[in-house]
PDB file of C-alpha atoms in Angstrom:
ATOM      1  CA  UNK A   1     -11.489  11.924   9.086  1.00 84.00           C
ATOM      2  CA  UNK A   2      -9.056  12.637   6.363  1.00 83.00           C
ATOM      3  CA  UNK A   3      -7.858   9.866   4.077  1.00 84.00           C
ATOM      4  CA  UNK A   4      -5.113   9.860   1.285  1.00 84.00           C
ATOM      5  CA  UNK A   5      -6.264   8.102  -1.806  1.00 82.00           C
ATOM      6  CA  UNK A   6      -3.303   6.715  -3.613  1.00 83.00           C
ATOM      7  CA  UNK A   7      -2.776   5.410  -7.129  1.00 82.00           C
ATOM      8  CA  UNK A   8      -2.460   1.588  -7.257  1.00 80.00           C
ATOM      9  CA  UNK A   9       1.165   0.523  -7.018  1.00 75.00           C
ATOM     10  CA  UNK A  10       0.707  -1.925  -9.956  1.00 75.00           C
ATOM     11  CA  UNK A  11      -0.342   0.772 -12.122  1.00 79.00           C
ATOM     12  CA  UNK A  12       2.579   3.135 -11.434  1.00 79.00           C
ATOM     13  CA  UNK A  13       5.331   3.155 -14.051  1.00 77.00           C
ATOM     14  CA  UNK A  14       8.677   1.862 -12.953  1.00 73.00           C
ATOM     15  CA  UNK A  15      10.698   4.377 -11.090  1.00 71.00           C
ATOM     16  CA  UNK A  16       7.895   6.761 -10.386  1.00 78.00           C
ATOM     17  CA  UNK A  17       6.115   7.656  -7.278  1.00 81.00           C
ATOM     18  CA  UNK A  18       2.404   6.947  -6.926  1.00 81.00           C
ATOM     19  CA  UNK A  19       0.173  10.043  -7.044  1.00 84.00           C
ATOM     20  CA  UNK A  20      -2.266  10.815  -4.131  1.00 82.00           C
ATOM     21  CA  UNK A  21      -5.051  13.183  -3.255  1.00 82.00           C
ATOM     22  CA  UNK A  22      -6.693  14.043   0.103  1.00 83.00           C
ATOM     23  CA  UNK A  23     -10.307  13.012   0.827  1.00 85.00           C
ATOM     24  CA  UNK A  24     -12.671  13.910   3.634  1.00 85.00           C
ATOM     25  CA  UNK A  25     -14.792  11.234   5.115  1.00 85.00           C
ATOM     26  CA  UNK A  26     -17.774  11.996   7.432  1.00 85.00           C
ATOM     27  CA  UNK A  27     -20.424  10.375   9.495  1.00 83.00           C
ATOM     28  CA  UNK A  28     -21.171   6.518   8.881  1.00 82.00           C
ATOM     29  CA  UNK A  29     -18.136   6.240   6.475  1.00 82.00           C
ATOM     30  CA  UNK A  30     -15.521   7.056   9.181  1.00 84.00           C
ATOM     31  CA  UNK A  31     -13.247   4.201  10.100  1.00 82.00           C
ATOM     32  CA  UNK A  32     -14.662   1.936   7.163  1.00 80.00           C
ATOM     33  CA  UNK A  33     -11.177   1.703   5.401  1.00 79.00           C
ATOM     34  CA  UNK A  34      -8.057   1.023   7.473  1.00 79.00           C
ATOM     35  CA  UNK A  35      -4.621   1.827   5.843  1.00 78.00           C
ATOM     36  CA  UNK A  36      -3.925  -0.211   2.876  1.00 76.00           C
ATOM     37  CA  UNK A  37      -7.436  -1.210   2.036  1.00 81.00           C
ATOM     38  CA  UNK A  38      -8.538  -0.975  -1.665  1.00 83.00           C
ATOM     39  CA  UNK A  39     -11.844   1.035  -2.022  1.00 84.00           C
ATOM     40  CA  UNK A  40     -14.118   2.306  -4.648  1.00 84.00           C
ATOM     41  CA  UNK A  41     -15.354   5.751  -3.670  1.00 86.00           C
ATOM     42  CA  UNK A  42     -18.101   8.117  -4.901  1.00 87.00           C
ATOM     43  CA  UNK A  43     -17.008  11.805  -4.083  1.00 88.00           C
ATOM     44  CA  UNK A  44     -17.564  15.310  -4.892  1.00 87.00           C
ATOM     45  CA  UNK A  45     -14.446  17.539  -5.760  1.00 87.00           C
ATOM     46  CA  UNK A  46     -14.365  20.474  -3.333  1.00 83.00           C
ATOM     47  CA  UNK A  47     -12.247  23.751  -3.193  1.00 82.00           C
ATOM     48  CA  UNK A  48     -10.834  24.536   0.302  1.00 75.00           C
ATOM     49  CA  UNK A  49      -9.526  28.009   1.067  1.00 73.00           C
ATOM     50  CA  UNK A  50      -5.885  27.648   2.114  1.00 62.00           C
ATOM     51  CA  UNK A  51      -6.069  30.515   4.643  1.00 57.00           C
ATOM     52  CA  UNK A  52      -2.865  32.459   5.153  1.00 56.00           C
ATOM     53  CA  UNK A  53      -4.727  35.849   5.232  1.00 54.00           C
ATOM     54  CA  UNK A  54      -3.870  36.817   1.575  1.00 53.00           C
ATOM     55  CA  UNK A  55      -6.460  38.457  -0.560  1.00 53.00           C
ATOM     56  CA  UNK A  56      -6.716  38.583  -4.307  1.00 52.00           C
ATOM     57  CA  UNK A  57      -8.605  41.767  -4.571  1.00 53.00           C
ATOM     58  CA  UNK A  58     -11.909  40.011  -4.610  1.00 56.00           C
ATOM     59  CA  UNK A  59     -12.066  39.556  -0.907  1.00 54.00           C
ATOM     60  CA  UNK A  60     -11.335  35.754  -1.095  1.00 56.00           C
ATOM     61  CA  UNK A  61      -8.451  33.600  -0.346  1.00 55.00           C
ATOM     62  CA  UNK A  62      -5.587  33.584  -2.888  1.00 71.00           C
ATOM     63  CA  UNK A  63      -4.659  29.960  -2.322  1.00 76.00           C
ATOM     64  CA  UNK A  64      -7.221  27.191  -2.838  1.00 76.00           C
ATOM     65  CA  UNK A  65      -6.672  23.492  -2.616  1.00 78.00           C
ATOM     66  CA  UNK A  66      -8.680  20.596  -3.981  1.00 79.00           C
ATOM     67  CA  UNK A  67      -9.992  17.715  -1.844  1.00 80.00           C
ATOM     68  CA  UNK A  68     -12.589  15.042  -2.499  1.00 85.00           C
ATOM     69  CA  UNK A  69     -15.577  14.868  -0.234  1.00 87.00           C
ATOM     70  CA  UNK A  70     -16.643  11.277  -0.003  1.00 86.00           C
ATOM     71  CA  UNK A  71     -20.271  10.451  -0.312  1.00 87.00           C
ATOM     72  CA  UNK A  72     -20.036   6.729  -0.848  1.00 86.00           C
ATOM     73  CA  UNK A  73     -17.452   3.970  -0.333  1.00 85.00           C
ATOM     74  CA  UNK A  74     -17.189   0.314  -1.022  1.00 84.00           C
ATOM     75  CA  UNK A  75     -14.389  -1.928  -0.151  1.00 81.00           C
ATOM     76  CA  UNK A  76     -12.757  -3.868  -3.074  1.00 78.00           C
ATOM     77  CA  UNK A  77     -12.481  -7.649  -2.561  1.00 69.00           C
ATOM     78  CA  UNK A  78      -8.869  -8.669  -1.905  1.00 61.00           C
ATOM     79  CA  UNK A  79      -7.591 -11.335  -4.494  1.00 56.00           C
ATOM     80  CA  UNK A  80      -7.503 -13.984  -1.943  1.00 56.00           C
ATOM     81  CA  UNK A  81     -10.863 -13.223  -0.244  1.00 60.00           C
ATOM     82  CA  UNK A  82     -13.099 -14.640  -3.037  1.00 60.00           C
ATOM     83  CA  UNK A  83     -10.820 -17.596  -4.013  1.00 68.00           C
ATOM     84  CA  UNK A  84     -12.533 -20.910  -4.081  1.00 79.00           C
ATOM     85  CA  UNK A  85     -10.735 -24.157  -4.877  1.00 84.00           C
ATOM     86  CA  UNK A  86     -12.131 -27.455  -6.173  1.00 89.00           C
ATOM     87  CA  UNK A  87     -11.698 -30.645  -4.296  1.00 92.00           C
ATOM     88  CA  UNK A  88      -8.980 -31.707  -6.732  1.00 93.00           C
ATOM     89  CA  UNK A  89      -7.013 -28.633  -6.254  1.00 92.00           C
ATOM     90  CA  UNK A  90      -7.329 -28.878  -2.492  1.00 92.00           C
ATOM     91  CA  UNK A  91      -6.022 -32.456  -2.553  1.00 94.00           C
ATOM     92  CA  UNK A  92      -3.034 -31.292  -4.768  1.00 93.00           C
ATOM     93  CA  UNK A  93      -2.273 -28.648  -2.016  1.00 91.00           C
ATOM     94  CA  UNK A  94      -2.376 -31.415   0.646  1.00 93.00           C
ATOM     95  CA  UNK A  95      -0.102 -33.591  -1.368  1.00 94.00           C
ATOM     96  CA  UNK A  96       2.415 -30.749  -1.933  1.00 92.00           C
ATOM     97  CA  UNK A  97       2.316 -29.864   1.836  1.00 90.00           C
ATOM     98  CA  UNK A  98       3.276 -33.546   2.739  1.00 93.00           C
ATOM     99  CA  UNK A  99       6.384 -33.592   0.370  1.00 93.00           C
ATOM    100  CA  UNK A 100       9.783 -33.097   2.089  1.00 93.00           C
ATOM    101  CA  UNK A 101      11.123 -30.988  -0.676  1.00 92.00           C
ATOM    102  CA  UNK A 102       8.214 -28.470  -0.721  1.00 91.00           C
ATOM    103  CA  UNK A 103      10.528 -25.591   0.345  1.00 89.00           C
ATOM    104  CA  UNK A 104      12.651 -26.250  -2.870  1.00 92.00           C
ATOM    105  CA  UNK A 105       9.662 -26.633  -5.090  1.00 92.00           C
ATOM    106  CA  UNK A 106       8.211 -23.188  -3.858  1.00 91.00           C
ATOM    107  CA  UNK A 107      11.572 -21.325  -4.103  1.00 91.00           C
ATOM    108  CA  UNK A 108      12.183 -22.575  -7.715  1.00 91.00           C
ATOM    109  CA  UNK A 109       8.614 -21.385  -8.497  1.00 91.00           C
ATOM    110  CA  UNK A 110       9.570 -17.873  -7.501  1.00 90.00           C
ATOM    111  CA  UNK A 111      10.384 -15.798 -10.770  1.00 88.00           C
ATOM    112  CA  UNK A 112      11.322 -18.903 -12.871  1.00 88.00           C
ATOM    113  CA  UNK A 113      12.395 -16.748 -15.793  1.00 88.00           C
ATOM    114  CA  UNK A 114      15.193 -15.243 -13.500  1.00 89.00           C
ATOM    115  CA  UNK A 115      17.981 -17.732 -13.099  1.00 87.00           C
ATOM    116  CA  UNK A 116      21.668 -18.004 -11.762  1.00 87.00           C
ATOM    117  CA  UNK A 117      23.445 -19.354  -8.764  1.00 88.00           C
ATOM    118  CA  UNK A 118      23.092 -15.960  -7.006  1.00 88.00           C
ATOM    119  CA  UNK A 119      19.259 -16.077  -7.047  1.00 88.00           C
ATOM    120  CA  UNK A 120      18.746 -19.444  -4.999  1.00 91.00           C
ATOM    121  CA  UNK A 121      18.932 -17.770  -1.624  1.00 90.00           C
ATOM    122  CA  UNK A 122      17.078 -14.732  -2.860  1.00 91.00           C
ATOM    123  CA  UNK A 123      14.145 -16.935  -3.877  1.00 91.00           C
ATOM    124  CA  UNK A 124      14.209 -18.909  -0.657  1.00 91.00           C
ATOM    125  CA  UNK A 125      14.077 -15.480   1.260  1.00 90.00           C
ATOM    126  CA  UNK A 126      11.101 -14.335  -0.729  1.00 90.00           C
ATOM    127  CA  UNK A 127       9.277 -17.747  -0.104  1.00 90.00           C
ATOM    128  CA  UNK A 128       9.659 -17.257   3.613  1.00 88.00           C
ATOM    129  CA  UNK A 129       8.528 -13.679   3.490  1.00 87.00           C
ATOM    130  CA  UNK A 130       5.469 -14.552   1.427  1.00 87.00           C
ATOM    131  CA  UNK A 131       4.485 -17.277   3.619  1.00 85.00           C
ATOM    132  CA  UNK A 132       5.359 -15.322   6.744  1.00 77.00           C
ATOM    133  CA  UNK A 133       5.879 -16.249  10.216  1.00 75.00           C
ATOM    134  CA  UNK A 134       3.597 -16.862  13.071  1.00 80.00           C
ATOM    135  CA  UNK A 135       2.579 -14.479  15.871  1.00 81.00           C
ATOM    136  CA  UNK A 136       3.831 -15.402  19.374  1.00 85.00           C
ATOM    137  CA  UNK A 137       2.961 -14.174  22.824  1.00 86.00           C
ATOM    138  CA  UNK A 138       5.892 -14.696  25.206  1.00 88.00           C
ATOM    139  CA  UNK A 139       5.373 -15.715  28.817  1.00 91.00           C
ATOM    140  CA  UNK A 140       6.127 -12.181  29.834  1.00 91.00           C
ATOM    141  CA  UNK A 141       3.253 -10.807  27.766  1.00 85.00           C
ATOM    142  CA  UNK A 142       5.635  -9.428  24.990  1.00 87.00           C
ATOM    143  CA  UNK A 143       3.978 -10.037  21.539  1.00 83.00           C
ATOM    144  CA  UNK A 144       5.921 -10.668  18.347  1.00 81.00           C
ATOM    145  CA  UNK A 145       4.257  -9.910  14.989  1.00 77.00           C
ATOM    146  CA  UNK A 146       5.727 -12.664  12.873  1.00 76.00           C
ATOM    147  CA  UNK A 147       6.073 -10.540   9.930  1.00 76.00           C
ATOM    148  CA  UNK A 148       9.214 -11.377   7.920  1.00 80.00           C
ATOM    149  CA  UNK A 149      10.827  -8.665   6.021  1.00 82.00           C
ATOM    150  CA  UNK A 150      13.639  -8.940   3.294  1.00 84.00           C
ATOM    151  CA  UNK A 151      16.178  -6.440   2.253  1.00 87.00           C
ATOM    152  CA  UNK A 152      17.631  -6.888  -1.210  1.00 87.00           C
ATOM    153  CA  UNK A 153      20.957  -5.300  -1.937  1.00 88.00           C
ATOM    154  CA  UNK A 154      23.165  -5.813  -4.870  1.00 85.00           C
ATOM    155  CA  UNK A 155      24.771  -4.542  -7.926  1.00 86.00           C
ATOM    156  CA  UNK A 156      22.797  -2.839 -10.640  1.00 86.00           C
ATOM    157  CA  UNK A 157      21.104  -5.299 -13.106  1.00 84.00           C
ATOM    158  CA  UNK A 158      20.811  -8.218 -10.698  1.00 85.00           C
ATOM    159  CA  UNK A 159      16.917  -8.409 -10.894  1.00 87.00           C
ATOM    160  CA  UNK A 160      16.150  -6.903  -7.541  1.00 87.00           C
ATOM    161  CA  UNK A 161      13.151  -4.985  -8.768  1.00 86.00           C
ATOM    162  CA  UNK A 162      11.981  -7.965 -10.835  1.00 87.00           C
ATOM    163  CA  UNK A 163      11.787 -10.176  -7.699  1.00 88.00           C
ATOM    164  CA  UNK A 164       9.997  -7.627  -5.835  1.00 84.00           C
ATOM    165  CA  UNK A 165       7.443  -7.109  -8.637  1.00 84.00           C
ATOM    166  CA  UNK A 166       6.877 -10.870  -8.803  1.00 86.00           C
ATOM    167  CA  UNK A 167       6.319 -11.011  -5.105  1.00 85.00           C
ATOM    168  CA  UNK A 168       3.796  -8.180  -5.205  1.00 81.00           C
ATOM    169  CA  UNK A 169       1.825  -9.801  -7.992  1.00 80.00           C
ATOM    170  CA  UNK A 170       1.701 -13.246  -6.264  1.00 81.00           C
ATOM    171  CA  UNK A 171       0.590 -11.760  -3.025  1.00 78.00           C
ATOM    172  CA  UNK A 172      -0.816  -8.176  -3.423  1.00 66.00           C
ATOM    173  CA  UNK A 173      -1.330  -6.014  -0.346  1.00 58.00           C
TER     174      UNK A 173
END
């Protein structure tokens, strides 16, 4: 199985694409990391002949590419997987859930440093995106995923990137 290891999005400088490298997985490590999973890997850098029939005079392939052969892999705990809450925190969550203005409270808590009348609807949309919808199975057997996506369009310097960075920090992939 071939996997593509990609640089963590939060470590990529603004405006740049994450770097990636191909990795080869064999035997018991196959299908242990679905797409999007964060992993720690132990690997061996390996050269692979590119083929193409070209010779460099030494009888070898003229084009070689590097890939990593994985010999060990461990899943990284997702930020929410190991979260534990005290009884007091759980009670605070229950009280918040019972309030009639919970939607407004949550939308005001999205990127509080960004303000303006134009941000109210954007913040509400981000709250709905983060909390998500629910999966449904219709009577005819059709399944609806329940994922909510948001498309932010606007003039330059209207904090679109800052909203998305805030959302990715609050609820990482």
